[in-house]
Short mmCIF file of C-alpha atoms in Angstrom, two decimals:
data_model
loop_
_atom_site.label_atom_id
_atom_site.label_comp_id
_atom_site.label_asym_id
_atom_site.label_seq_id
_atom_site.Cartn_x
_atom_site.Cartn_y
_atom_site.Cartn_z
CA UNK A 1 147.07 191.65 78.86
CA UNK A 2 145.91 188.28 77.14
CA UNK A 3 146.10 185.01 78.79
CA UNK A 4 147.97 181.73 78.90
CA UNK A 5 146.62 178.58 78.23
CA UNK A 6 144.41 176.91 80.20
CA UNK A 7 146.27 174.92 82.80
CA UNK A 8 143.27 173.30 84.21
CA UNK A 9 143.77 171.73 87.76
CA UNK A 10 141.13 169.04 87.14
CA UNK A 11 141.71 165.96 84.82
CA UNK A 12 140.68 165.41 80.92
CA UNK A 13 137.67 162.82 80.35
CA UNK A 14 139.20 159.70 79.88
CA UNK A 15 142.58 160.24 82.19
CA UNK A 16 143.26 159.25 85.49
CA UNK A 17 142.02 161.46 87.94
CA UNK A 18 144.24 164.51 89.52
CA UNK A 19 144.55 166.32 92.49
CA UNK A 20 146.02 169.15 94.33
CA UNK A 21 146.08 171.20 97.35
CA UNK A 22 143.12 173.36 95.83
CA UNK A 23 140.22 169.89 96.58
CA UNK A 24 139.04 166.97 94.90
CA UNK A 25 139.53 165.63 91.63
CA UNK A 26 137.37 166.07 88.79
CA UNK A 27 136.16 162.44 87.96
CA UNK A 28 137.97 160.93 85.08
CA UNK A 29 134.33 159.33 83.57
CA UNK A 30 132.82 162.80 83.36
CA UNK A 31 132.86 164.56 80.03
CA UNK A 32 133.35 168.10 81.11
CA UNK A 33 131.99 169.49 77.36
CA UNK A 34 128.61 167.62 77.82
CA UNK A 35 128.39 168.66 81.22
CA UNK A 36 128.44 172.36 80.44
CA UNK A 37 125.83 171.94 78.33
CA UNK A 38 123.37 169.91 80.31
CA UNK A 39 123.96 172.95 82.88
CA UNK A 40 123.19 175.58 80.39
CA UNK A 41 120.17 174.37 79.35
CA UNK A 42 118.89 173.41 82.99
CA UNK A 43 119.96 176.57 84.59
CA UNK A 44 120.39 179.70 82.53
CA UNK A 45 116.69 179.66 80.49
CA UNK A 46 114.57 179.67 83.58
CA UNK A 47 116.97 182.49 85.43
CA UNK A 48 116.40 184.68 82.04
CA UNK A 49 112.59 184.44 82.10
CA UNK A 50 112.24 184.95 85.29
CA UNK A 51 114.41 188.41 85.28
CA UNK A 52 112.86 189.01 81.64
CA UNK A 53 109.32 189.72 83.26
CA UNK A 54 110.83 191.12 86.46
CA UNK A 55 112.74 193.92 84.97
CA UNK A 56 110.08 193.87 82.44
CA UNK A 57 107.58 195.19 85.27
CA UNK A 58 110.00 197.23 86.71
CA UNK A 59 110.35 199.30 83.68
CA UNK A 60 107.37 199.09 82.09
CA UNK A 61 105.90 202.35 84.25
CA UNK A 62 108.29 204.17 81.78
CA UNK A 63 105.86 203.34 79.00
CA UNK A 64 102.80 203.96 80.65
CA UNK A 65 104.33 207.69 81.25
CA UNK A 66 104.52 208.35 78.36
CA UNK A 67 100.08 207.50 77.60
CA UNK A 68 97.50 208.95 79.76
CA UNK A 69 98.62 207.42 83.04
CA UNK A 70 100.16 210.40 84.34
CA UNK A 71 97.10 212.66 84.15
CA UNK A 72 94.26 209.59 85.37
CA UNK A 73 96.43 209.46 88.54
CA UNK A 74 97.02 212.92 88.84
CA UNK A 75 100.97 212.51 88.87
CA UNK A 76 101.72 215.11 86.11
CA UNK A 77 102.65 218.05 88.49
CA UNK A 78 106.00 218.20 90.24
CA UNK A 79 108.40 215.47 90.89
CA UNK A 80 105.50 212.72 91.79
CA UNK A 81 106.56 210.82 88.73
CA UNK A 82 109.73 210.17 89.74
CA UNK A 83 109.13 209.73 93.68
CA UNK A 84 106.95 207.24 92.07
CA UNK A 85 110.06 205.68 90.24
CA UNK A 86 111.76 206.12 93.58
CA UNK A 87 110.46 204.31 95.74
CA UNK A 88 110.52 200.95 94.51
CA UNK A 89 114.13 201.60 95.26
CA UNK A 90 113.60 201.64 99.39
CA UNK A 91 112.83 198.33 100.23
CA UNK A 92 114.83 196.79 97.09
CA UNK A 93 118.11 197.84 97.96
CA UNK A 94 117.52 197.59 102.03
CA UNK A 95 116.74 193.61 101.56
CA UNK A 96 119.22 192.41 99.15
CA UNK A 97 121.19 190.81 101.06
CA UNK A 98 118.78 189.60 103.70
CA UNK A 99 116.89 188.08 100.65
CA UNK A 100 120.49 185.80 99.50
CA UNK A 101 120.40 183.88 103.11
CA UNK A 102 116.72 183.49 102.92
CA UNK A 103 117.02 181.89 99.44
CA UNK A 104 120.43 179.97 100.67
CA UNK A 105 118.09 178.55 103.24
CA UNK A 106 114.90 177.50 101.21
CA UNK A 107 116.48 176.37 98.13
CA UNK A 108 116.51 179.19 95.19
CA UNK A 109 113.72 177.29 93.49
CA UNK A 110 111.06 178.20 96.14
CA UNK A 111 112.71 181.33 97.11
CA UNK A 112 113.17 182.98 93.33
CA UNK A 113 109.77 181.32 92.02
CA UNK A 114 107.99 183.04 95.34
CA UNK A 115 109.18 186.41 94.31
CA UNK A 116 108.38 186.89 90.50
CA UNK A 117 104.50 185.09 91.69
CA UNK A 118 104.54 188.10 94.23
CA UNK A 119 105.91 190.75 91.67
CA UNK A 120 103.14 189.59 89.31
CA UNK A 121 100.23 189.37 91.90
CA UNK A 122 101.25 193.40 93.21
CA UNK A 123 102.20 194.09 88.98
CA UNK A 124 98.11 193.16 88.88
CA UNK A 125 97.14 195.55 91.56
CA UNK A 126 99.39 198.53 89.99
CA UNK A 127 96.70 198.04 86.78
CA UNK A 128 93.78 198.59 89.22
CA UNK A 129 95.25 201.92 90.87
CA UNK A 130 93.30 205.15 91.25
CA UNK A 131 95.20 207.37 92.95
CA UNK A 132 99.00 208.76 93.43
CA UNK A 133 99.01 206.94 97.16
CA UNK A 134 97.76 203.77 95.10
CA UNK A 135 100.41 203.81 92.58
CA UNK A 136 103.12 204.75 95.23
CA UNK A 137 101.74 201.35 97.12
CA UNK A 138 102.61 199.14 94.49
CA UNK A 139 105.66 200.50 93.80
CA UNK A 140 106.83 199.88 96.93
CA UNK A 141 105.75 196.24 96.90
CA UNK A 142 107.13 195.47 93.97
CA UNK A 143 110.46 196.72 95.32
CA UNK A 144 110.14 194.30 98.18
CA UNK A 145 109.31 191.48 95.98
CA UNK A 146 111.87 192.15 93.12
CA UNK A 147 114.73 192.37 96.21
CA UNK A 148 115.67 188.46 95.90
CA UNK A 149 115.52 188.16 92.34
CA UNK A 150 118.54 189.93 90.98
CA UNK A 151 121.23 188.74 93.10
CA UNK A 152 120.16 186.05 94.35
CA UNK A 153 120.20 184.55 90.40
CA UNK A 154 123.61 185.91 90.16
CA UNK A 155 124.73 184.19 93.15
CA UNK A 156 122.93 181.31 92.33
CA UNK A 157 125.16 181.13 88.66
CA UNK A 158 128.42 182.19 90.06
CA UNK A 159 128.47 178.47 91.92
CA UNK A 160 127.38 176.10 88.52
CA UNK A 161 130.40 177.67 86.18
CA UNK A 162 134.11 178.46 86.99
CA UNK A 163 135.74 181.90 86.03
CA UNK A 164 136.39 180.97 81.96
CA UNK A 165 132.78 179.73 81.85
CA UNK A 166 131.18 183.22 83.38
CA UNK A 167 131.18 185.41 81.48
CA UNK A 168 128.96 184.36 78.74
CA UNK A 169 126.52 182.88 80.78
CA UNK A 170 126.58 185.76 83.19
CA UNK A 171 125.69 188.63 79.94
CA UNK A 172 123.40 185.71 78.79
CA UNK A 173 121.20 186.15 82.49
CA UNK A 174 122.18 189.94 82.05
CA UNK A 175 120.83 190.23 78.56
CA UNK A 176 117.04 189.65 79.90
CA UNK A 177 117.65 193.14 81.12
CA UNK A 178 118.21 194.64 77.66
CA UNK A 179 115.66 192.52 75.97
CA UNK A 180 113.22 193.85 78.28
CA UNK A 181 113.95 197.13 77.04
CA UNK A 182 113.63 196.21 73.54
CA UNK A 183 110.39 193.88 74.18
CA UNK A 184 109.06 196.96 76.69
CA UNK A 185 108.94 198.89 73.66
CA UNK A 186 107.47 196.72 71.35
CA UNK A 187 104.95 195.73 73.25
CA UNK A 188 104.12 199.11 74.40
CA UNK A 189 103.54 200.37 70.81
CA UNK A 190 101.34 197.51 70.78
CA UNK A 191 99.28 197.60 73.76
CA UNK A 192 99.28 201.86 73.16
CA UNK A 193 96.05 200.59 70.53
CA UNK A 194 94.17 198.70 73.57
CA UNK A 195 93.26 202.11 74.80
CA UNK A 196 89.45 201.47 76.26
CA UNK A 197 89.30 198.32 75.49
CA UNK A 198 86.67 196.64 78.07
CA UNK A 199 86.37 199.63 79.70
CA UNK A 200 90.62 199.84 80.68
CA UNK A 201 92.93 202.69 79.72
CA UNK A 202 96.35 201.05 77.38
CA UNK A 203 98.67 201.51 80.40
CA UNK A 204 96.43 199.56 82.33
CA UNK A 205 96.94 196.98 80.18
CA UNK A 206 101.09 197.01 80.33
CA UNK A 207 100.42 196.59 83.68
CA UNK A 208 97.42 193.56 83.39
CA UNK A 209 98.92 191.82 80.81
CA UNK A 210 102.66 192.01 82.04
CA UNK A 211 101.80 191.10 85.67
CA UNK A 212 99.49 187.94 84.27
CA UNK A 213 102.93 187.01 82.32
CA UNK A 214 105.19 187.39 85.71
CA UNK A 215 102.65 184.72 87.64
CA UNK A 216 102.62 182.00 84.59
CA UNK A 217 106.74 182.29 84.82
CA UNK A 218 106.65 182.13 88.53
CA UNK A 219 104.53 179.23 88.65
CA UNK A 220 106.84 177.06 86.00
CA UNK A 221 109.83 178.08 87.83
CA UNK A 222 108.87 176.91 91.10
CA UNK A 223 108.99 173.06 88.91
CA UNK A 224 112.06 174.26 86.84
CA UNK A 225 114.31 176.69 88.53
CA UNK A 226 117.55 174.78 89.43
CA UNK A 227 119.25 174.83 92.71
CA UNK A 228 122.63 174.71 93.98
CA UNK A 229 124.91 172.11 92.12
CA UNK A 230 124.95 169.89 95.82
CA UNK A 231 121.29 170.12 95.39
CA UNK A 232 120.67 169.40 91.60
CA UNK A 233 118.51 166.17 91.33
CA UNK A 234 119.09 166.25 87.43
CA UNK A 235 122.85 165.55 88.31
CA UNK A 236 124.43 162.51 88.99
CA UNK A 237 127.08 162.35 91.76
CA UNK A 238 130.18 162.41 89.85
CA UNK A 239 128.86 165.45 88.03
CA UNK A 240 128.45 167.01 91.12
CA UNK A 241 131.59 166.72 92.08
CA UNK A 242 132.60 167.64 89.20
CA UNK A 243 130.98 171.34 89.53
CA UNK A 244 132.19 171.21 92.83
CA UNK A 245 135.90 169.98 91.72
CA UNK A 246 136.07 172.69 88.48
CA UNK A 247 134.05 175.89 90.05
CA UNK A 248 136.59 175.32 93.40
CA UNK A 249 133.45 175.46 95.24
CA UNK A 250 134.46 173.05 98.30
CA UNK A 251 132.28 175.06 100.60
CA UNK A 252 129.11 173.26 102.65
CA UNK A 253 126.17 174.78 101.46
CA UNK A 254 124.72 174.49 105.09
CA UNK A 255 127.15 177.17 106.53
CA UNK A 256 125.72 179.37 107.79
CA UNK A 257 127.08 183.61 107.63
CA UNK A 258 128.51 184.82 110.47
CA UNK A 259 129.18 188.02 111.99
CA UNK A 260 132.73 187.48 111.30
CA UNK A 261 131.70 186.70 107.64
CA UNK A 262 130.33 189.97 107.42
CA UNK A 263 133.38 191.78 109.18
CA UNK A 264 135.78 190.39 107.01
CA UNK A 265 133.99 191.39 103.90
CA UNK A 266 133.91 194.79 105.03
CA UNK A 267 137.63 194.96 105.80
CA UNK A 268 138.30 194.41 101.99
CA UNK A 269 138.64 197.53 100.45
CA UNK A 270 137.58 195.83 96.85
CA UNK A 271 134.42 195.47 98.56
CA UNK A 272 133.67 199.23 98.34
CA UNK A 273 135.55 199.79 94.94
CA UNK A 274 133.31 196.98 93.89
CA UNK A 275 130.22 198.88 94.92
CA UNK A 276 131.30 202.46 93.58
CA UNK A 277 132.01 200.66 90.22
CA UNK A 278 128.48 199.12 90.11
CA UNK A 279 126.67 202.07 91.60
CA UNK A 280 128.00 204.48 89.00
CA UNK A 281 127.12 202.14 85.90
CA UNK A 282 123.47 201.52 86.66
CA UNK A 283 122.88 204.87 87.17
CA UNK A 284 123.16 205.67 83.20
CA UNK A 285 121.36 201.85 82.88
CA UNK A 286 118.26 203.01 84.92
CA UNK A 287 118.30 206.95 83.72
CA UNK A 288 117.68 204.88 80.03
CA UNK A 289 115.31 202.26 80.90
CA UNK A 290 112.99 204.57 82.57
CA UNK A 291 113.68 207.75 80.63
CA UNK A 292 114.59 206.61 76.65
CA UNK A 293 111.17 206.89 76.26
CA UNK A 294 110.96 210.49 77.62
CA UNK A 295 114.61 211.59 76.02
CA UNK A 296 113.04 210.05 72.61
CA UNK A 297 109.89 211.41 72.80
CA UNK A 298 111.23 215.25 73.26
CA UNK A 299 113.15 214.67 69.69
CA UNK A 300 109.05 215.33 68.39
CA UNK A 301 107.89 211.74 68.05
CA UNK A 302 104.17 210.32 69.16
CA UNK A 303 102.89 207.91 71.33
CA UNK A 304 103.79 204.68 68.78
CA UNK A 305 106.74 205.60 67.22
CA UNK A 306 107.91 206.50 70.36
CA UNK A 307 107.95 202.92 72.11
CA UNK A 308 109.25 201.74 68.34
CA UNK A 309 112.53 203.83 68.33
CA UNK A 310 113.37 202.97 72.08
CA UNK A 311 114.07 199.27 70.39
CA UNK A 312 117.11 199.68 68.73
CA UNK A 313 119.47 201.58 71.24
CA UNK A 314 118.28 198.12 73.61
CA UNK A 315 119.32 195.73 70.80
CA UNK A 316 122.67 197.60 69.75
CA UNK A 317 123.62 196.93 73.39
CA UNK A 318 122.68 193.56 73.20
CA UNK A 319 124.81 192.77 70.59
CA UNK A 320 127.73 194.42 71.98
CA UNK A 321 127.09 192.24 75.01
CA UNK A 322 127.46 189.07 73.25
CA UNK A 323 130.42 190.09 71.62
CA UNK A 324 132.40 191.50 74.71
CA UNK A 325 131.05 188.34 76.72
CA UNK A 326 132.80 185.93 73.89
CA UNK A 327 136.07 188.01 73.72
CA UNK A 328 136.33 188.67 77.48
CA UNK A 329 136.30 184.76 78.10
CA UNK A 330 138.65 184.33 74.81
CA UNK A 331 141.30 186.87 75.99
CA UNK A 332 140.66 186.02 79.51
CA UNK A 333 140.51 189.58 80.88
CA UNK A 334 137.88 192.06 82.11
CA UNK A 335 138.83 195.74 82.86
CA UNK A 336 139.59 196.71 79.43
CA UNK A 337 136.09 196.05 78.27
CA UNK A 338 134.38 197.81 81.12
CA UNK A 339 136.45 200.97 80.48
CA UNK A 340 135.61 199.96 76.50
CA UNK A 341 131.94 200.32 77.78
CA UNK A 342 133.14 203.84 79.47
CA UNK A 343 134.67 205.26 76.38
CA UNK A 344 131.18 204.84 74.55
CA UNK A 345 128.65 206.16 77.51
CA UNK A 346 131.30 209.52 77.24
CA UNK A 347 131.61 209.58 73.83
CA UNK A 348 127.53 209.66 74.00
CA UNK A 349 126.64 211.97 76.82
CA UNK A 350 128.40 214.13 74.62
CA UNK A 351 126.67 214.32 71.52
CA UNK A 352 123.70 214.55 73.57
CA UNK A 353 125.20 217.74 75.10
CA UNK A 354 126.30 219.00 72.45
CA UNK A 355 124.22 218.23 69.21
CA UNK A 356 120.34 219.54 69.76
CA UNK A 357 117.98 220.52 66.88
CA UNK A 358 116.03 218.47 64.19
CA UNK A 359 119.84 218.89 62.00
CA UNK A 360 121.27 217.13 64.75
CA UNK A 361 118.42 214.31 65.27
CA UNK A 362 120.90 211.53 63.99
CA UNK A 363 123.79 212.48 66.48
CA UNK A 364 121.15 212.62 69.00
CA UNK A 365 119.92 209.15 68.55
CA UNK A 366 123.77 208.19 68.15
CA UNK A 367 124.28 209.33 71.44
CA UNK A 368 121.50 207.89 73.55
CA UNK A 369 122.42 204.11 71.34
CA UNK A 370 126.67 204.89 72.39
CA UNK A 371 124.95 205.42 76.37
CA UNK A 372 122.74 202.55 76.23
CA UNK A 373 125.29 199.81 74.69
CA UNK A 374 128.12 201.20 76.57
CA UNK A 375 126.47 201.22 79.97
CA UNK A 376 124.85 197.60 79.86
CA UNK A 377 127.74 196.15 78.24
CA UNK A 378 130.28 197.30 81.24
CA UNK A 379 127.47 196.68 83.78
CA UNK A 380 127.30 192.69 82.76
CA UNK A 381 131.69 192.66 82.84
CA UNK A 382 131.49 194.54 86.17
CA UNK A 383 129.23 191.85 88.02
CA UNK A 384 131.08 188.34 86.39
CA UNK A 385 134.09 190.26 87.60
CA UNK A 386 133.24 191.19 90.95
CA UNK A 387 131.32 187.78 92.04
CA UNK A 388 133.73 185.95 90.59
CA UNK A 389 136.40 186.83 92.42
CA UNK A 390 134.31 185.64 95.16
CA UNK A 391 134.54 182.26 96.93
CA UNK A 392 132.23 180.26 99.13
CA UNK A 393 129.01 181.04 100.31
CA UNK A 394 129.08 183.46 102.91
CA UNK A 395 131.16 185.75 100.45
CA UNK A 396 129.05 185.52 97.96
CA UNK A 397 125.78 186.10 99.27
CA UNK A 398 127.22 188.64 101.15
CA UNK A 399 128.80 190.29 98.03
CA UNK A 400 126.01 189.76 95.41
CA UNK A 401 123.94 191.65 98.16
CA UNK A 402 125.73 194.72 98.63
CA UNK A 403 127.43 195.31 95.68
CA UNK A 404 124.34 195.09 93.43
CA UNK A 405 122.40 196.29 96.81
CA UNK A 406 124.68 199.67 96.52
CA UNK A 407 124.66 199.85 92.90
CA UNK A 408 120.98 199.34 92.81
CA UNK A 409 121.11 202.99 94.85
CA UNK A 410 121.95 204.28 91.45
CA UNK A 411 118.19 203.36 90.78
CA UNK A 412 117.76 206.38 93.25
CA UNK A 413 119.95 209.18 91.54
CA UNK A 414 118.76 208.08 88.26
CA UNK A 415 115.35 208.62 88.66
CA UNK A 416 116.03 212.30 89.26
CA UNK A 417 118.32 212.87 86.37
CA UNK A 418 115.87 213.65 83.74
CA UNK A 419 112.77 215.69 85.64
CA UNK A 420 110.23 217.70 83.52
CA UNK A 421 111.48 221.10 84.22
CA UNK A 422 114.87 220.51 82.37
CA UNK A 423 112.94 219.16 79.15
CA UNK A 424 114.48 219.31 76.35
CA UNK A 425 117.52 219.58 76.63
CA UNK A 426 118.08 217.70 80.20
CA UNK A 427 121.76 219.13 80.52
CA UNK A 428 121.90 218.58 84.30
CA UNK A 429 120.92 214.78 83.96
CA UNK A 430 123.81 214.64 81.13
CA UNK A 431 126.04 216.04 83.16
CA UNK A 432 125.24 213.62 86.20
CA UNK A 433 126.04 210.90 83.93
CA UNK A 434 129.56 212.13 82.62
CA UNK A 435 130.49 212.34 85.96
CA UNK A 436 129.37 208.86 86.75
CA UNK A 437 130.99 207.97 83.79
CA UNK A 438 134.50 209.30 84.80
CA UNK A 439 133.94 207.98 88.50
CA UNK A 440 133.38 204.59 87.15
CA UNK A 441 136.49 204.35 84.69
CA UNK A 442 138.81 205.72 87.81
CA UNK A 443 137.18 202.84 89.90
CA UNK A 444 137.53 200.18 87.78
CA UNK A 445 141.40 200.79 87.04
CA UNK A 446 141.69 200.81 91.29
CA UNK A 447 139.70 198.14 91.71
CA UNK A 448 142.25 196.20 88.72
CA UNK A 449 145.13 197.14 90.16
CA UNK A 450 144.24 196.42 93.86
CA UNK A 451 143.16 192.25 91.92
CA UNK A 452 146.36 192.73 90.19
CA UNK A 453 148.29 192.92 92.66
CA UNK A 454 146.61 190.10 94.96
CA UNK A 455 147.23 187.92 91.70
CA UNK A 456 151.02 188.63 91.82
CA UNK A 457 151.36 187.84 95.18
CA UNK A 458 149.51 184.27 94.83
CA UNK A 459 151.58 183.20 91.46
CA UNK A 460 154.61 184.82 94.00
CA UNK A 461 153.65 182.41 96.46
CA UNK A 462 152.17 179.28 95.08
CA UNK A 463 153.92 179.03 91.70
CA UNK A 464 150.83 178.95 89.93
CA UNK A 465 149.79 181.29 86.51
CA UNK A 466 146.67 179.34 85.74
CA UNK A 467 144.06 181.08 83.51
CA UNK A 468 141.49 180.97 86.45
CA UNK A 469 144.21 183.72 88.23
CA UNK A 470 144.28 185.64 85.11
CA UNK A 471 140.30 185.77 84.40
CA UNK A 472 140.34 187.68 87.88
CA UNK A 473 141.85 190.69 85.58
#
C-alpha cells in the first residue's frame, strides 16, 4: 500500500500561518528543514552513545564466555551461564515502566545520564568478581540500572519527530544495538591479547575497559542529553511550538499518569498484540547477541577469529536497517517490512537446521547473517510503529514501558535457547526461534489490520487521508 502526498496540517516557511481542529499553527518564520536538522544533531548522537555502551555491557559477557571466564568463576557446569544471562532480565523488565515516570519527572538528562554512570560503576565491579554469587550480583545490578535507558530514549524521541520523520531516526538510536555487536566483537578479538596483563585475565578487561567507557559517556550526557522539546533550552519559542505544532504533541508535560491512564491502555487490545510482536522478535535478537559467539565458535573457530566473524552478520543487519528505515518513511508504510524481516529470520533458522558439516560452513554462516539482519531490522520497524501510534504522555510512557518491558521477557527465553548440552547442532533453540518467527508474522498482520481499520474509521469520520494516518500502516 504506498502513500499519498504529504498533506501537511502545518504551514510552509514563508506562508501565513494555518490551523485546524488538530492545535496550533506551525509558525510561518520557522524553516521546518533547518529545524530537523538542528534536532538531529542535538538529540539523536548523545541517545546512540549512551545505548552504544549500554548494550555494549550488556552483551559483552557473551565474549568473555567464550575466554577463560567461565572456568575462573566456576560457571562451566550446568545452566549457571545462562542463569547468569538471566537474571539481568528480573529487575530490567519489572522497572521499565516505573523508570519512564521517574525520568518524565527529573528531566531525561539527569535521569538517562544517572543510569549509564550506574551501569558503568556496577560494569567495574563485574571485572573484580570472584565467584558465581559475585558475577550473579552484578548482573542483577546492571539490570536495574539499564531499566530506564531503553525506553525511556525511545519515548524521549517519539515526542521531537512526527510519524514521516521516525523512522530513520528511530533505526538510527536502534542501530547502536547492532554496532555494539559488531564493535563487541572487534574489540573482543582485541582485548582476547590483554590476557595477564597487570596481573588481570582478558575478560576482565571487556569488563574494565567497557565499564570505564559507560562512566565517561554518562558524565557528558548529563551536559548534553536533550530533554523534552517544552524543555529544550537550545530552542527558541517558535521552534518549540513548532515541534509541538508538527509532532501533534499538545499534551502538558506536567501531567501526571493516572490510574485511569493505565486502565485505558490495557483495554486496547493493540496493546497486547504490540507486546507479543516485540516479545517474539527480541527473542532471536538476544539468542544472537549473546550466543553468535557460541553458534560461531562450534563451526571449529578459536578464540580471535571467533569475535572477528561475529562482525559481519552485525553489519549486514545494519545495512539492511538503513535501507528499510529510508524506504519505510519513502513508501510511508510499516508491516510489510517487518514481515520482510520475518521472511529472512525463517529462511535462516532453516539453513541452520538443515545444513551442518564443514561442506555446509557457508550456508551455515548464511543462516545465522539471514537471522541476525532479519531480526534487528523488524525489531527497529516494530518499535517506530508501535510508539508512534502513540499520543501524549501518559500513553507513551506507559507503552514504551510495557511493550519493550514484555518484549524485553524475550531476554528470558533466549538465554535458554542455546545451552551446552545441545552443542552443536542446537536444534531445540532453532526450533524455538521458527516458532517465534511464525508467532511474530501472525501478530504483526493482526496488529495491521486491527490500525487499519481504526484508520478507516477516522478518514470515515473526519475526511482526512493525510500521510501521518497512513504512516500508522
Amino acid at each position: 500500500m504506498g502513500a499519498p502526498e504529504d498533506d501537511k496540517i502545518y504551514s510552509l516557511p514563508g506562508s501565513s500561518p494555518h490551523s485546524d481542529e488538530d492545535g496550533p499553527a506551525f509558525p510561518s518564520n520557522v524553516d521546518d528543514a533547518a529545524l530537523v536538522r538542528k534536532i538531529d544533531m542535538r538529540v539523536m548522537p548523545m541517545l546512540f552513545a549512551i545505548y552504544l555502551v549500554a548494550f555494549l555491557d550488556r552483551v559483552n559477557i557473551s565474549n568473555a564466555l567464550t575466554m577463560s571466564m567461565p572456568e575462573d568463576l566456576d560457571i562451566a557446569t550446568g545452566d549457571r551461564e545462562n542463569v547468569a544471562l538471566l537474571i539481568f532480565y528480573i529487575p530490567y523488565i519489572i522497572f521499565e515502566i516505573p523508570s519512564n515516570v521517574l525520568m518524565k519527572k527529573v528531566k531525561p538528562h539527569i535521569w538517562l545520564s544517572g543510569c549509564i554512570i550506574a551501569f558503568g560503576i556496577v560494569m567495574l565491579g563485574q571485572a573484580f568478581v570472584k565467584s558465581y554469587g559475585g558475577l550473579i550480583a552484578t548482573r542483577f545490578f546492571l539490570g536495574l540500572a539499564e531499566s530506564g535507558i531503553f525506553p525511556g530514549s525511545f519515548y524521549l524521541i517519539s515526542f521531537w519527530y512526527k510519524r514521516s520523520e521516525a523512522q530513520k531516526r528511530f533505526t538510527f538510536y536502534w542501530s547502536s544495538v547492532i554496532f555494539a555487536g559488531a564493535f563487541g566483537g572487534l574489540l573482543a578479538s582485541a582485548i582476547a591479547k590483554m590476557d595477564g596483563m597487570r596481573g588481570l585475565e582478558n575478560w576482565r578487561w571487556i569488563f574494565l575497559l567497557e565499564g570505564i567507557a559507560s562512566i565517561l559517556v554518562g558524565i557528558t550526557a548529563l551536559f548534553c542529553c536533550s530533554d523534552f522539546p517544552q524543555q529544550a533550552s537550545w530552542l527558541t519559542e517558535d521552534e518549540k511550538a513548532a515541534v509541538i505544532a508538527k509532532t501533534r504533541n499538545y499534551e502538558d508535560e506536567d501531567v501526571s499518569v493516572t490510574r485511569s491512564d493505565l486502565a485505558g491502555f490495557f483495554k486496547d487490545p493493540k496493546s497486547y498484540l504490540a507486546a507479543i510482536m516485540y516479545f517474539t522478535i527480541t527473542i532471536p535478537i538476544y539468542a544472537f547477541s549473546y550466543f553468535a559467539p557460541t553458534i560461531i565458535k562450534a563451526l571449529g573457530y578459536g578464540t580471535i577469529q571467533t569475535q572477528l566473524h561475529s562482525v559481519p552478520p552485525f553489519a549486514a543487519a545494519l545495512g539492511l536497517c538503513l535501507i528499510m528505515a529510508y524506504f519505510s518513511d519513502r513508501l510511508g508504510i510499516r508491516y510489510p517490512f517487518i514481515l520482510a524481516g520475518d521472511i529472512l529470520v525463517i529462511i535462516g533458522i532453516a539453513l541452520m537446521l538443515t545444513m551442518h558439516g564443514t561442506e555446509h560452513f557457508s550456508a551455515e554462516y548464511l543462516g545465522i547473517c539471514f537471522i541476525t539482519m532479519g531480526s534487528f531490522s523488524g525489531g527497529a520497524v516494530i518499535v517506530c510503529w508501535v510508539l508512534m501510534n502513540m499520543q501524549g504522555h501518559a500513553q507513551r510512557s506507559i507503552g514504551s514501558g510495557w511493550v519493550i518491558g514484555v518484549g524485553n521477557a524475550g531476554g528470558i527465553v533466549a538465554v535458554f535457547c542455546f545451552v551446552k548440552n545441545d552443542a552443536p547442532l542446537y536444534s531445540r533453540g532453532y526450533w524455538i526461534l521458527m516458532a517465534m518467527a511464525i508467532v511474530n508474522t501472525v501478530s504483526t498482520m493482526v496488529y495491521g489490520f486491527v490500525v487499519a481499520r481504526e484508520r478507516r474509521h477516522q478518514i470515515n469520520t473526519e475526511g482526512k487521508t493525510d500521510k501521518e494516518k497512513i504512516l500508522s500502516l
